[in-house]
Tab-separated table of C-alpha atoms in Angstrom:
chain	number	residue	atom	x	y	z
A	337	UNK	CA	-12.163	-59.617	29.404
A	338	UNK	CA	-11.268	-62.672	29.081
A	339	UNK	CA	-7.876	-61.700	26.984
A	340	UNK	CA	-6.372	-59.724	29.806
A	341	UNK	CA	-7.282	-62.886	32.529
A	342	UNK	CA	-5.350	-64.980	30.385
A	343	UNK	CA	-2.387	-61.788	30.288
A	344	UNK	CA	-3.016	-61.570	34.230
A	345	UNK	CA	-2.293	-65.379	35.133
A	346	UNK	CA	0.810	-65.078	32.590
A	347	UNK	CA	2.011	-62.084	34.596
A	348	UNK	CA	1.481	-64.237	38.252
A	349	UNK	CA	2.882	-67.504	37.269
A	350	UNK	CA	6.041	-68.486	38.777
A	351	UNK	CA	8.293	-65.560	39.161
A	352	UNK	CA	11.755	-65.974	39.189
A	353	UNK	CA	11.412	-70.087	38.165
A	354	UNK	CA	13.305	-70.943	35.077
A	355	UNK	CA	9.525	-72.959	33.438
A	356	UNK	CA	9.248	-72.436	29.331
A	357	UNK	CA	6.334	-70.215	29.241
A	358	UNK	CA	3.494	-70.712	26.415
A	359	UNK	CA	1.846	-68.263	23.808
A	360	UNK	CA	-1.627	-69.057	21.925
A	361	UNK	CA	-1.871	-66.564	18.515
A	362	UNK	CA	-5.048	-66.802	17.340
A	363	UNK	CA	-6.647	-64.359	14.717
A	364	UNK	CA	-9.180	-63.834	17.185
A	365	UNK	CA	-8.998	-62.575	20.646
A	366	UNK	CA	-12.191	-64.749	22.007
A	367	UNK	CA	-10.429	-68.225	20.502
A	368	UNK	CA	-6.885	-67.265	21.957
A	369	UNK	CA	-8.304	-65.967	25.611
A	370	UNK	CA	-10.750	-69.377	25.571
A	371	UNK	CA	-8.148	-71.607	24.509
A	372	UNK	CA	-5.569	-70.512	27.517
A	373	UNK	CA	-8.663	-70.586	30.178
A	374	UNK	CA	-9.654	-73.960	29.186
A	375	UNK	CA	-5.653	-74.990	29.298
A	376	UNK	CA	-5.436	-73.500	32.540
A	377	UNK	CA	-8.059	-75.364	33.833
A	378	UNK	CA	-6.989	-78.821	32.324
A	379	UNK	CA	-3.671	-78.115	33.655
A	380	UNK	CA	-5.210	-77.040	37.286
A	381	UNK	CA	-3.569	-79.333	39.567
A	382	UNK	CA	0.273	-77.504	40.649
A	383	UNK	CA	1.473	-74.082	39.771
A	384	UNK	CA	0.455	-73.246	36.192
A	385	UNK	CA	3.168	-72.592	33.519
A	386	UNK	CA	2.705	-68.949	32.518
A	387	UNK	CA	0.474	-68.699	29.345
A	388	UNK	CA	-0.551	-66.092	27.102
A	389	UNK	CA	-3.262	-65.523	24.814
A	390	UNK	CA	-1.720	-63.187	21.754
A	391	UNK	CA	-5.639	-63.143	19.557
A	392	UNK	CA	-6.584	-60.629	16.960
A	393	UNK	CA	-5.322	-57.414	15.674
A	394	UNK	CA	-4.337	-54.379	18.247
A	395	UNK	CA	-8.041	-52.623	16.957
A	396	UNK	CA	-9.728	-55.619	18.717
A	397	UNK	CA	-10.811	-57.021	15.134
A	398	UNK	CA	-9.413	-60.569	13.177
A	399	UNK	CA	-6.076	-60.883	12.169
A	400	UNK	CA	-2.825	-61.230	13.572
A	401	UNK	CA	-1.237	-58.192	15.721
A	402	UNK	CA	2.851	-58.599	16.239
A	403	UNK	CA	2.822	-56.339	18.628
A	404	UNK	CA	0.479	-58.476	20.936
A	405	UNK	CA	2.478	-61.363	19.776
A	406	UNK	CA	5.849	-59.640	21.433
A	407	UNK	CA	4.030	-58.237	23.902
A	408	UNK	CA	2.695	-62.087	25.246
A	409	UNK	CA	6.203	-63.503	24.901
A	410	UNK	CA	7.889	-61.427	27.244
A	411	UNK	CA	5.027	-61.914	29.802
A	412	UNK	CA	5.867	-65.337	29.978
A	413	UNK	CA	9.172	-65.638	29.560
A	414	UNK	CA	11.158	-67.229	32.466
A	415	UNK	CA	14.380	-67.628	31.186
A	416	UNK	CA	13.559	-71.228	30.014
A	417	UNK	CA	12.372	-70.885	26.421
A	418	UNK	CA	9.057	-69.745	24.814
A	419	UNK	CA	6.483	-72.026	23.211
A	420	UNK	CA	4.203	-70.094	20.453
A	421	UNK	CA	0.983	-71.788	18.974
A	422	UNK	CA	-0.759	-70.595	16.399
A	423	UNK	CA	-3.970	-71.074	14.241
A	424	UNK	CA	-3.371	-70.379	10.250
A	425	UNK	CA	-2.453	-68.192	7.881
A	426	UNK	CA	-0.991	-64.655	9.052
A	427	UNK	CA	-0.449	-66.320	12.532
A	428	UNK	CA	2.188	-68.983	11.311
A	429	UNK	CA	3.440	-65.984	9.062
A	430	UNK	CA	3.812	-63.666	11.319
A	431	UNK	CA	5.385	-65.514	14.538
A	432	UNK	CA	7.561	-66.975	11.761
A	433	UNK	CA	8.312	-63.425	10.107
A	434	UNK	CA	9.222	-62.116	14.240
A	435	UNK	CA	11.561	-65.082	14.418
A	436	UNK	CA	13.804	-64.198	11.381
A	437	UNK	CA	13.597	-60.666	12.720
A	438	UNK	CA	15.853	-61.967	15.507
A	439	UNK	CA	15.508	-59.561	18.383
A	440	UNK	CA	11.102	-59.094	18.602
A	441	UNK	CA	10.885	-62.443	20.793
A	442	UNK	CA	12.433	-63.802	23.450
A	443	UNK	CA	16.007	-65.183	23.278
A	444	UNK	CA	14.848	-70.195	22.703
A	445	UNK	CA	11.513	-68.691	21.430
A	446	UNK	CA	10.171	-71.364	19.287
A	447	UNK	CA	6.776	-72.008	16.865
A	448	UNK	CA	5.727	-75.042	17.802
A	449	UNK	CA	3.639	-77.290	15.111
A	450	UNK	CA	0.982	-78.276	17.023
A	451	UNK	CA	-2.594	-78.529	16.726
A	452	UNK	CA	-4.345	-75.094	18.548
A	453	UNK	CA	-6.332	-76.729	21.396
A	454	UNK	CA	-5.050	-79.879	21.785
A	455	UNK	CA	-1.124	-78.461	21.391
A	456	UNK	CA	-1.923	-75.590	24.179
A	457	UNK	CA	-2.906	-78.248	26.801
A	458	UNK	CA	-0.500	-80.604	25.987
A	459	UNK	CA	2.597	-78.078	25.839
A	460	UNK	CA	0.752	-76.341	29.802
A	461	UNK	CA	0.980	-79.587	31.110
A	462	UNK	CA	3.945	-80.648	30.367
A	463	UNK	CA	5.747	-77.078	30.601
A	464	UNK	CA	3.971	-76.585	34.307
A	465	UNK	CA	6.177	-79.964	35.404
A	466	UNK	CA	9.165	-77.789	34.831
A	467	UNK	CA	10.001	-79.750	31.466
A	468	UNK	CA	12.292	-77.881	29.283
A	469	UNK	CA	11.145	-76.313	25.967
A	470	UNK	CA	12.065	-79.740	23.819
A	471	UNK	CA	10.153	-81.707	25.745
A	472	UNK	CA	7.135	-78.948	25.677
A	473	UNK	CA	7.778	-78.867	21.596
A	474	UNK	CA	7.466	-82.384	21.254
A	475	UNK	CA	4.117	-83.026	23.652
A	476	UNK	CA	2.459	-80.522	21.747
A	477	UNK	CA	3.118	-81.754	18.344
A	478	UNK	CA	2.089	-85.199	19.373
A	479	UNK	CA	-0.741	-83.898	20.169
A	480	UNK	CA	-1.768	-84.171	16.757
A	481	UNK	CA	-1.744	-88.376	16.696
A	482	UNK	CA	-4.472	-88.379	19.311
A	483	UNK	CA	-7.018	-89.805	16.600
A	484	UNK	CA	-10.875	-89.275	17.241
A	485	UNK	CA	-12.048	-91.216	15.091
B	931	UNK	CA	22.913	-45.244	-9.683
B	932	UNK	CA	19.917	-45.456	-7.135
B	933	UNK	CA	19.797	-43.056	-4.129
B	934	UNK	CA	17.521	-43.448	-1.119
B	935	UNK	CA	15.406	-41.209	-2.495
B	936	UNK	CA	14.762	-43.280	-5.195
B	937	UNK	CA	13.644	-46.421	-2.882
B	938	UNK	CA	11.550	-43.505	-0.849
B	939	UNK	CA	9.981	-42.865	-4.030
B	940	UNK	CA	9.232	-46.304	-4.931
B	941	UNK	CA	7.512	-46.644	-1.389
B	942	UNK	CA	4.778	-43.996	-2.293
B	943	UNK	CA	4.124	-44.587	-5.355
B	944	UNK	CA	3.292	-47.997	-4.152
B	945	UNK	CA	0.858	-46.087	-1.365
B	946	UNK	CA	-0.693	-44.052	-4.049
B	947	UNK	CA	-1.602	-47.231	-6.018
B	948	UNK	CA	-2.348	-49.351	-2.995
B	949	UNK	CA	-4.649	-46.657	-1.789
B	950	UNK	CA	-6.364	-45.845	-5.349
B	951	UNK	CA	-6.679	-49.653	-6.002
B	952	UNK	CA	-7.831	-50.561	-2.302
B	953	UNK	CA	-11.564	-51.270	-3.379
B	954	UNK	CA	-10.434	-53.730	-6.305
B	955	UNK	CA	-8.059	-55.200	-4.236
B	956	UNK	CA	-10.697	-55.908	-1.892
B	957	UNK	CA	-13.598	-57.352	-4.335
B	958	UNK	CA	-10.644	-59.735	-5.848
B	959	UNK	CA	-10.595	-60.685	-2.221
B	960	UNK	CA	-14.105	-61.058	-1.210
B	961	UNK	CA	-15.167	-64.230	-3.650
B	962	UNK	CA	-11.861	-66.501	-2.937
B	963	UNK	CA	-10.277	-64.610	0.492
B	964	UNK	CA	-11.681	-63.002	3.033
B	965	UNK	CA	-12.201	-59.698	1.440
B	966	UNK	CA	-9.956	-57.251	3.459
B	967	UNK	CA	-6.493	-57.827	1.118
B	968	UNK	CA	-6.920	-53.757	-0.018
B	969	UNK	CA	-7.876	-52.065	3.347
B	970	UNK	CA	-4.767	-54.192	5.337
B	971	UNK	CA	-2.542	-52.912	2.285
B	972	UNK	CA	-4.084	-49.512	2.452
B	973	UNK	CA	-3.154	-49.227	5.909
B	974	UNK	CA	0.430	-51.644	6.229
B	975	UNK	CA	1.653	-48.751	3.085
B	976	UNK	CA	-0.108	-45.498	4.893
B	977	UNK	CA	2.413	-47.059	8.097
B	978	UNK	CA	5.229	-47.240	5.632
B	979	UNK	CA	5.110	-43.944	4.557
B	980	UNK	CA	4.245	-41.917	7.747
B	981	UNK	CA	7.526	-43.535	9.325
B	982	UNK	CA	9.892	-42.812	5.766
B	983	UNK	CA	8.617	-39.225	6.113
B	984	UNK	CA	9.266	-39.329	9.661
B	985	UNK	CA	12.715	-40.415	9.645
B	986	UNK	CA	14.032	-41.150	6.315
B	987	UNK	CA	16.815	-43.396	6.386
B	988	UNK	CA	19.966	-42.382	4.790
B	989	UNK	CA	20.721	-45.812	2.657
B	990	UNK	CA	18.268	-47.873	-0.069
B	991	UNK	CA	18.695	-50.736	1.917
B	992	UNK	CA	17.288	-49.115	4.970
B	993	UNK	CA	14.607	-47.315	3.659
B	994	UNK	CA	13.233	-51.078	2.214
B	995	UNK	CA	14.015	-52.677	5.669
B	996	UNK	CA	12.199	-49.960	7.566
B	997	UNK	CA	9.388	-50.721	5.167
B	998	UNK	CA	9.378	-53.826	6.034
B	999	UNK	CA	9.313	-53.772	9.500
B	1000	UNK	CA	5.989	-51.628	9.130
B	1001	UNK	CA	4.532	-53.751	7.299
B	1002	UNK	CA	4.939	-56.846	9.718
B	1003	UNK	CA	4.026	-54.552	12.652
B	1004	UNK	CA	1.002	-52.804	11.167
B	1005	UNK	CA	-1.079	-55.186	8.601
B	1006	UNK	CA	-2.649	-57.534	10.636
B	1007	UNK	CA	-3.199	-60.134	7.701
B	1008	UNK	CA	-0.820	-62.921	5.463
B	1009	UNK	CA	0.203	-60.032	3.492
B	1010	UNK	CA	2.141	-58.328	6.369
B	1011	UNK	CA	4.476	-61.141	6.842
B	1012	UNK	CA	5.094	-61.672	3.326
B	1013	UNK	CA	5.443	-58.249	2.040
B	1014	UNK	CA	7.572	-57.246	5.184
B	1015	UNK	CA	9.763	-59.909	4.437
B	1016	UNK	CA	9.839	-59.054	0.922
B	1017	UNK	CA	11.044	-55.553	1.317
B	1018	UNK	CA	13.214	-56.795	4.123
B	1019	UNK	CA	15.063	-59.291	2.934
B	1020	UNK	CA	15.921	-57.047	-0.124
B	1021	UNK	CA	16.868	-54.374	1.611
B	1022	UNK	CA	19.227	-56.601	3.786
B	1023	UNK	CA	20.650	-57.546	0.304
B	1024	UNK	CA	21.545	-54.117	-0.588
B	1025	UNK	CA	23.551	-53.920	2.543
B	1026	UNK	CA	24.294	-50.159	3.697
B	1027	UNK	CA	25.705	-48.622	0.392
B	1028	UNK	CA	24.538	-44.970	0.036
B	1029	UNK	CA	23.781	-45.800	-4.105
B	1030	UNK	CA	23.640	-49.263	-5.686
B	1031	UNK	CA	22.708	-50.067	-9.163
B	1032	UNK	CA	19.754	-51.738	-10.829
B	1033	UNK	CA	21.833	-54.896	-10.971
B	1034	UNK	CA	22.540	-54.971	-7.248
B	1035	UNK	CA	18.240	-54.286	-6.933
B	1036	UNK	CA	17.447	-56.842	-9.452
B	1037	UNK	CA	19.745	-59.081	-7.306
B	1038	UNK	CA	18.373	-58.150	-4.135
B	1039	UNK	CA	14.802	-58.308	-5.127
B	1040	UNK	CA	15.568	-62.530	-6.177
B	1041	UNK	CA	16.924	-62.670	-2.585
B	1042	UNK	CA	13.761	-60.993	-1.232
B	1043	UNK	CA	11.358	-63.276	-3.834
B	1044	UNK	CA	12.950	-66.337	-2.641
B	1045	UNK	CA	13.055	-65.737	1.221
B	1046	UNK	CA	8.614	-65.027	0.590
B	1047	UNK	CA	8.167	-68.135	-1.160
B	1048	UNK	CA	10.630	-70.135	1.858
B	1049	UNK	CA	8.606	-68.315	4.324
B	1050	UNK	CA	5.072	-69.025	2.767
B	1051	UNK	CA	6.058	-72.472	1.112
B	1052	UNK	CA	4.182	-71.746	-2.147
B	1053	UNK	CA	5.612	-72.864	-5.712
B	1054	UNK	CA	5.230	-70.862	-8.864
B	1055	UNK	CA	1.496	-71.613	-10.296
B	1056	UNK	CA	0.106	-72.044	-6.565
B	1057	UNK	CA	-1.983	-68.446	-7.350
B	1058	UNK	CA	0.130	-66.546	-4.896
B	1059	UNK	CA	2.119	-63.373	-5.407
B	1060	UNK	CA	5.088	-64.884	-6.083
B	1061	UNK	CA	2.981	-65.934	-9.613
B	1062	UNK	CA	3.423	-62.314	-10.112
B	1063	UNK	CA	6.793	-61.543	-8.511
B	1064	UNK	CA	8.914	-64.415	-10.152
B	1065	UNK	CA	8.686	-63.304	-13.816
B	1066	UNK	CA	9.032	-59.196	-12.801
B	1067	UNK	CA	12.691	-60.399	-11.018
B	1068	UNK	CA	13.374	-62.691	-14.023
B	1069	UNK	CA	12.577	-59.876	-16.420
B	1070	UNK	CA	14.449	-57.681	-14.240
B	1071	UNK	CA	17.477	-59.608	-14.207
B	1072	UNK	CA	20.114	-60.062	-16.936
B	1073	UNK	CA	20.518	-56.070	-17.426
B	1074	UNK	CA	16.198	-55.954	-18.341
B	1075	UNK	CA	14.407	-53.114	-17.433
B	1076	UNK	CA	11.829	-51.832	-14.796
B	1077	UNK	CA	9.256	-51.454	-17.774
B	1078	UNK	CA	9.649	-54.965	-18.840
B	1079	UNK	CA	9.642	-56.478	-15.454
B	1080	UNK	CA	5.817	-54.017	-14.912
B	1081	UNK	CA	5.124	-55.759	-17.478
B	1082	UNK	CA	5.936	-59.490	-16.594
B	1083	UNK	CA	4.393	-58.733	-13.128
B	1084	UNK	CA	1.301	-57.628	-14.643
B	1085	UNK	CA	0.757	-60.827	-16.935
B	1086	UNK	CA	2.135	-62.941	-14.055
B	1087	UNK	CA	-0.960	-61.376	-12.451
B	1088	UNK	CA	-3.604	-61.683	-15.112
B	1089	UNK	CA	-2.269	-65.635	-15.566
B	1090	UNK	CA	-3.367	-66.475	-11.942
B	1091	UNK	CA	-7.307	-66.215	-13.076
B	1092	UNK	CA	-7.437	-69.821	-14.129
B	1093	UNK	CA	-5.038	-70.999	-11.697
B	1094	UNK	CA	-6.359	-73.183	-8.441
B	1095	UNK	CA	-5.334	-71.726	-5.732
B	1096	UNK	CA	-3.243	-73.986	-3.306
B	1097	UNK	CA	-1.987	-71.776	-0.253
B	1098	UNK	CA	-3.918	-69.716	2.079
B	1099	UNK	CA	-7.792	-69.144	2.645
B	1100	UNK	CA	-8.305	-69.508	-1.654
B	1101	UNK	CA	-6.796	-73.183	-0.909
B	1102	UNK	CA	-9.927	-74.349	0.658
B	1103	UNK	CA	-12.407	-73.191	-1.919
B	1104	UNK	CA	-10.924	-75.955	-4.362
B	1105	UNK	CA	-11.973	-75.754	-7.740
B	1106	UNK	CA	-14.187	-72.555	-6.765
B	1107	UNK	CA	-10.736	-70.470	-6.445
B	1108	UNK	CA	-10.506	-70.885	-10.338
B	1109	UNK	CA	-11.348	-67.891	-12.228
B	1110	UNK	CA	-10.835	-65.258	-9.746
B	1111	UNK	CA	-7.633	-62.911	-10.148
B	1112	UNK	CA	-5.528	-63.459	-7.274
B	1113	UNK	CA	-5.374	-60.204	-5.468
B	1114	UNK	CA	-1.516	-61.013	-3.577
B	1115	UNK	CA	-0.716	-61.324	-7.192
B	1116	UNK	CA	-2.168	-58.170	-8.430
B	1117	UNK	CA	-0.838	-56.433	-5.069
B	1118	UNK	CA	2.568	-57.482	-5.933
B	1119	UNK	CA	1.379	-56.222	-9.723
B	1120	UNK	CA	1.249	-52.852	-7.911
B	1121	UNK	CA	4.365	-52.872	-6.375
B	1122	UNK	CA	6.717	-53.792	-9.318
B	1123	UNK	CA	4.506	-50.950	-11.690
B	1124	UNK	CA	5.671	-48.301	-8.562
B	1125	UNK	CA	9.354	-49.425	-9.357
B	1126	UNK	CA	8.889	-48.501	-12.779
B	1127	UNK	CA	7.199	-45.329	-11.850
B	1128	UNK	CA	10.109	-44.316	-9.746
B	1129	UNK	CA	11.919	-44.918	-12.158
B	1130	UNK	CA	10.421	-42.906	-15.066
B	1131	UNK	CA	10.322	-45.695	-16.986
B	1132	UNK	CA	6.906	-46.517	-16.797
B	1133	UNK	CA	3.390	-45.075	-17.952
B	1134	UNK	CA	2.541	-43.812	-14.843
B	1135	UNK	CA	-1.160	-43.562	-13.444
B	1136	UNK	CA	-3.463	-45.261	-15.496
C-alpha cells in the first residue's frame, strides 16, 4: 500500500544524518500516502529527506489516529527537528493536542502552517538540502503566496 | 470533599449517557457535520473507562488526565483533541491532592474551558461546545452548584440552534448551519449533567 511505501522510504532515508525529517497528517490514508509519493518524486534529484505519511484513523477509516501521528515522527526523526503538515480539523487538533502533551513527539517537533500539497514539497525540498527546521518552516508556509490565479 | 472515586464516577456516567445518546448525537451531526460526533464519543468514553477500571488512579486529578489522554489517543475526530484537553488540562489543575473541593473543580474546569477554546480558537456564540461549557463553569463558579451549572450547560446547548456556526466542518455550510443543535455543544451538555449525577445532585437518567 501505498501508506507503508511512504513509511518504508521514511525508514531508508539518511541514517545517522542530522536532516529535519517531514510528516503529512491527513484524515485519509490515500491523500497522506499520495501526497509524500508525489513529494518524493518532485524532490527526486539527491538523497530524499525522510517523509512520512501519518493518514486516517488506526481502523483504516477517516479521521485522525495519534498513534500513527507518533508513530511517523519517530520514523523520521534525525536528530534535526520534525516538520508536521496537516489537512483540517482533528489533524491541526490533534498534532497540536500531542505537542502540549510534551513527550508523544519528537524533542524541535513543530506544526508547520502550510498549505497540504504545496507545503509537503516545499518543506522535502528544502529539508533534503540539509536546511535546518526554520528554514523548512518557513518554505513551507510560503508556499501558500504561490498565487494561481 | 471529592475523592477519586468521585471523578471515576463522573467518567461513567458520562459513558452511560454518551453511549445511550450516541444515535442523537450522531443525527445532530449528520445535517451540519459529518455525522459520526456520537459513535467517536461512544468509543473515545468506552476507552476511558476500560483503562479507569483497569488501573484506577489514586488522585482526581489523575483519573481526569488519564481520561484525557484516551480520549486524544482513541477518538479519531475534533472531539478527541478537545475533550482530551478538556479533561486534561483540568485534571493538571487539580494537581495530585488525594480530595479537593468543588471550588478547586469549578476552578480547574475554567482552566480546562479556556485551554479548549486556545486550542480550537473559537469565541463564545461560534456554535461550539464551549457555547455550552462557558455558562456550566460560570454557574459553577462563585460557590453555585452542579445542578445549576446542568442546567446552564443544557440551555447553553439548546441556544446554539440559531447560532451560525463559525469553526469546524458546520463553518462551511454558512447560513445552512443555522437551526441545527450543535452536537459538541450537546456532548459537552452530557458531560456537565454526569457531574451532577455524580454528584447526586441531579435528576439522573431521563
Amino acid at each position: 500500500m501505498g501508506g507503508n511505501d511512504a513509511g518504508a522510504r521514511a525508514a531508508d532515508a539518511r541514517p545517522g544524518e542530522r536532516v529535519v525529517g517531514i510528516v503529512l497528517v491527513s484524515h485519509s490514508a490515500a491523500v497522506a500516502a499520495s501526497v509524500a509519493e508525489l513529494a518524493l518524486g518532485l524532490a527526486a534529484g539527491g538523497a530524499p529527506a525522510p517523509i512520512a505519511a501519518a493518514g486516517g484513523t488506526e481502523g483504516g477509516g477517516l479521521g485522525t489516529s495519534s498513534e500513527l501521528i507518533s508513530v511517523a515522527a519517530a520514523r523520521v526523526d534525525r536528530g534535526a527537528g520534525v516538520a508536521v503538515l496537516t489537512d483540517l480539523g482533528s489533524a491541526v487538533l490533534t498534532v497540536k493536542a500531542l505537542l502540549a502533551e510534551g513527550d508523544e513527539l519528537p524533542e524541535a517537533t513543530r506544526l508547520v502552517d502550510a498549505p497540504f500539497v504545496e507545503g509537503a514539497i516545499a518543506a522535502l525540498v528544502t529539508a533534503s538540502t540539509g536546511a535546518d527546521l526554520d528554514a523548512v518552516a518557513t518554505a513551507a508556509t510560503e508556499a501558500y503566496d504561490y498565487r494561481k490565479v | 470533599m471529592l475523592d477519586s472515586e468521585f471523578f471515576r464516577r463522573w467518567m461513567s456516567a458520562t459513558a452511560v449517557s454518551v453511549d445511550r445518546e450516541a444515535a442523537s448525537l450522531t443525527a445532530l451531526d449528520s445535517p451540519i457535520g459529518d455525522a459520526d460526533h456520537g459513535s467517536n464519543m461512544q468509543r473515545g468514553f468506552l476507552a476511558v473507562v476500560t483503562t479507569l477500571d483497569k488501573e484506577p488512579p489514586a488522585a482526581p486529578g489523575a483519573v481526569l488526565v488519564l481520561a484525557g489522554r484516551q480520549l486524544i489517543s482513541t477518538v479519531g475526530g475534533a472531539s478527541g483533541p478537545l475533550y482530551g484537553t478538556l479533561l486534561r488540562r483540568t485534571g493538571k489543575a487539580l494537581g495530585d491532592a488525594d480530595e479537593v473541593s468543588e471550588a478547586d473543580l469549578a476552578a480547574a474546569l475554567r482552566t480546562g474551558v479556556d485551554a479548549v477554546a486556545t486550542l480550537g480558537g473559537a469565541a463564545p456564540g461560534d456554535k461550539t461546545m464551549l457555547d455550552a461549557l462557558l455558562p456550566a463553569v460560570d454557574a459553577l463558579g462563585d460557590g453555585g452548584s452542579f445542578a445549576a451549572a446542568r442546567a446552564a450547560a443544557d440551555a447553553g446547548a439548546e441556544a446554539t440552534t440559531p447560532m451560525l456556526a463559525r469553526k469546524g466542518r458546520a463553518s462551511y455550510l454558512g447560513e445552512r448551519s443555522i437551526g441545527h443543535q450543535d452536537p459538541g455543544a450537546t456532548s459537552s451538555a452530557l458531560l456537565i449533567a454526569a457531574l451532577a449525577d455524580a454528584a447526586g445532585s441531579g435528576a439522573s437518567g431521563e
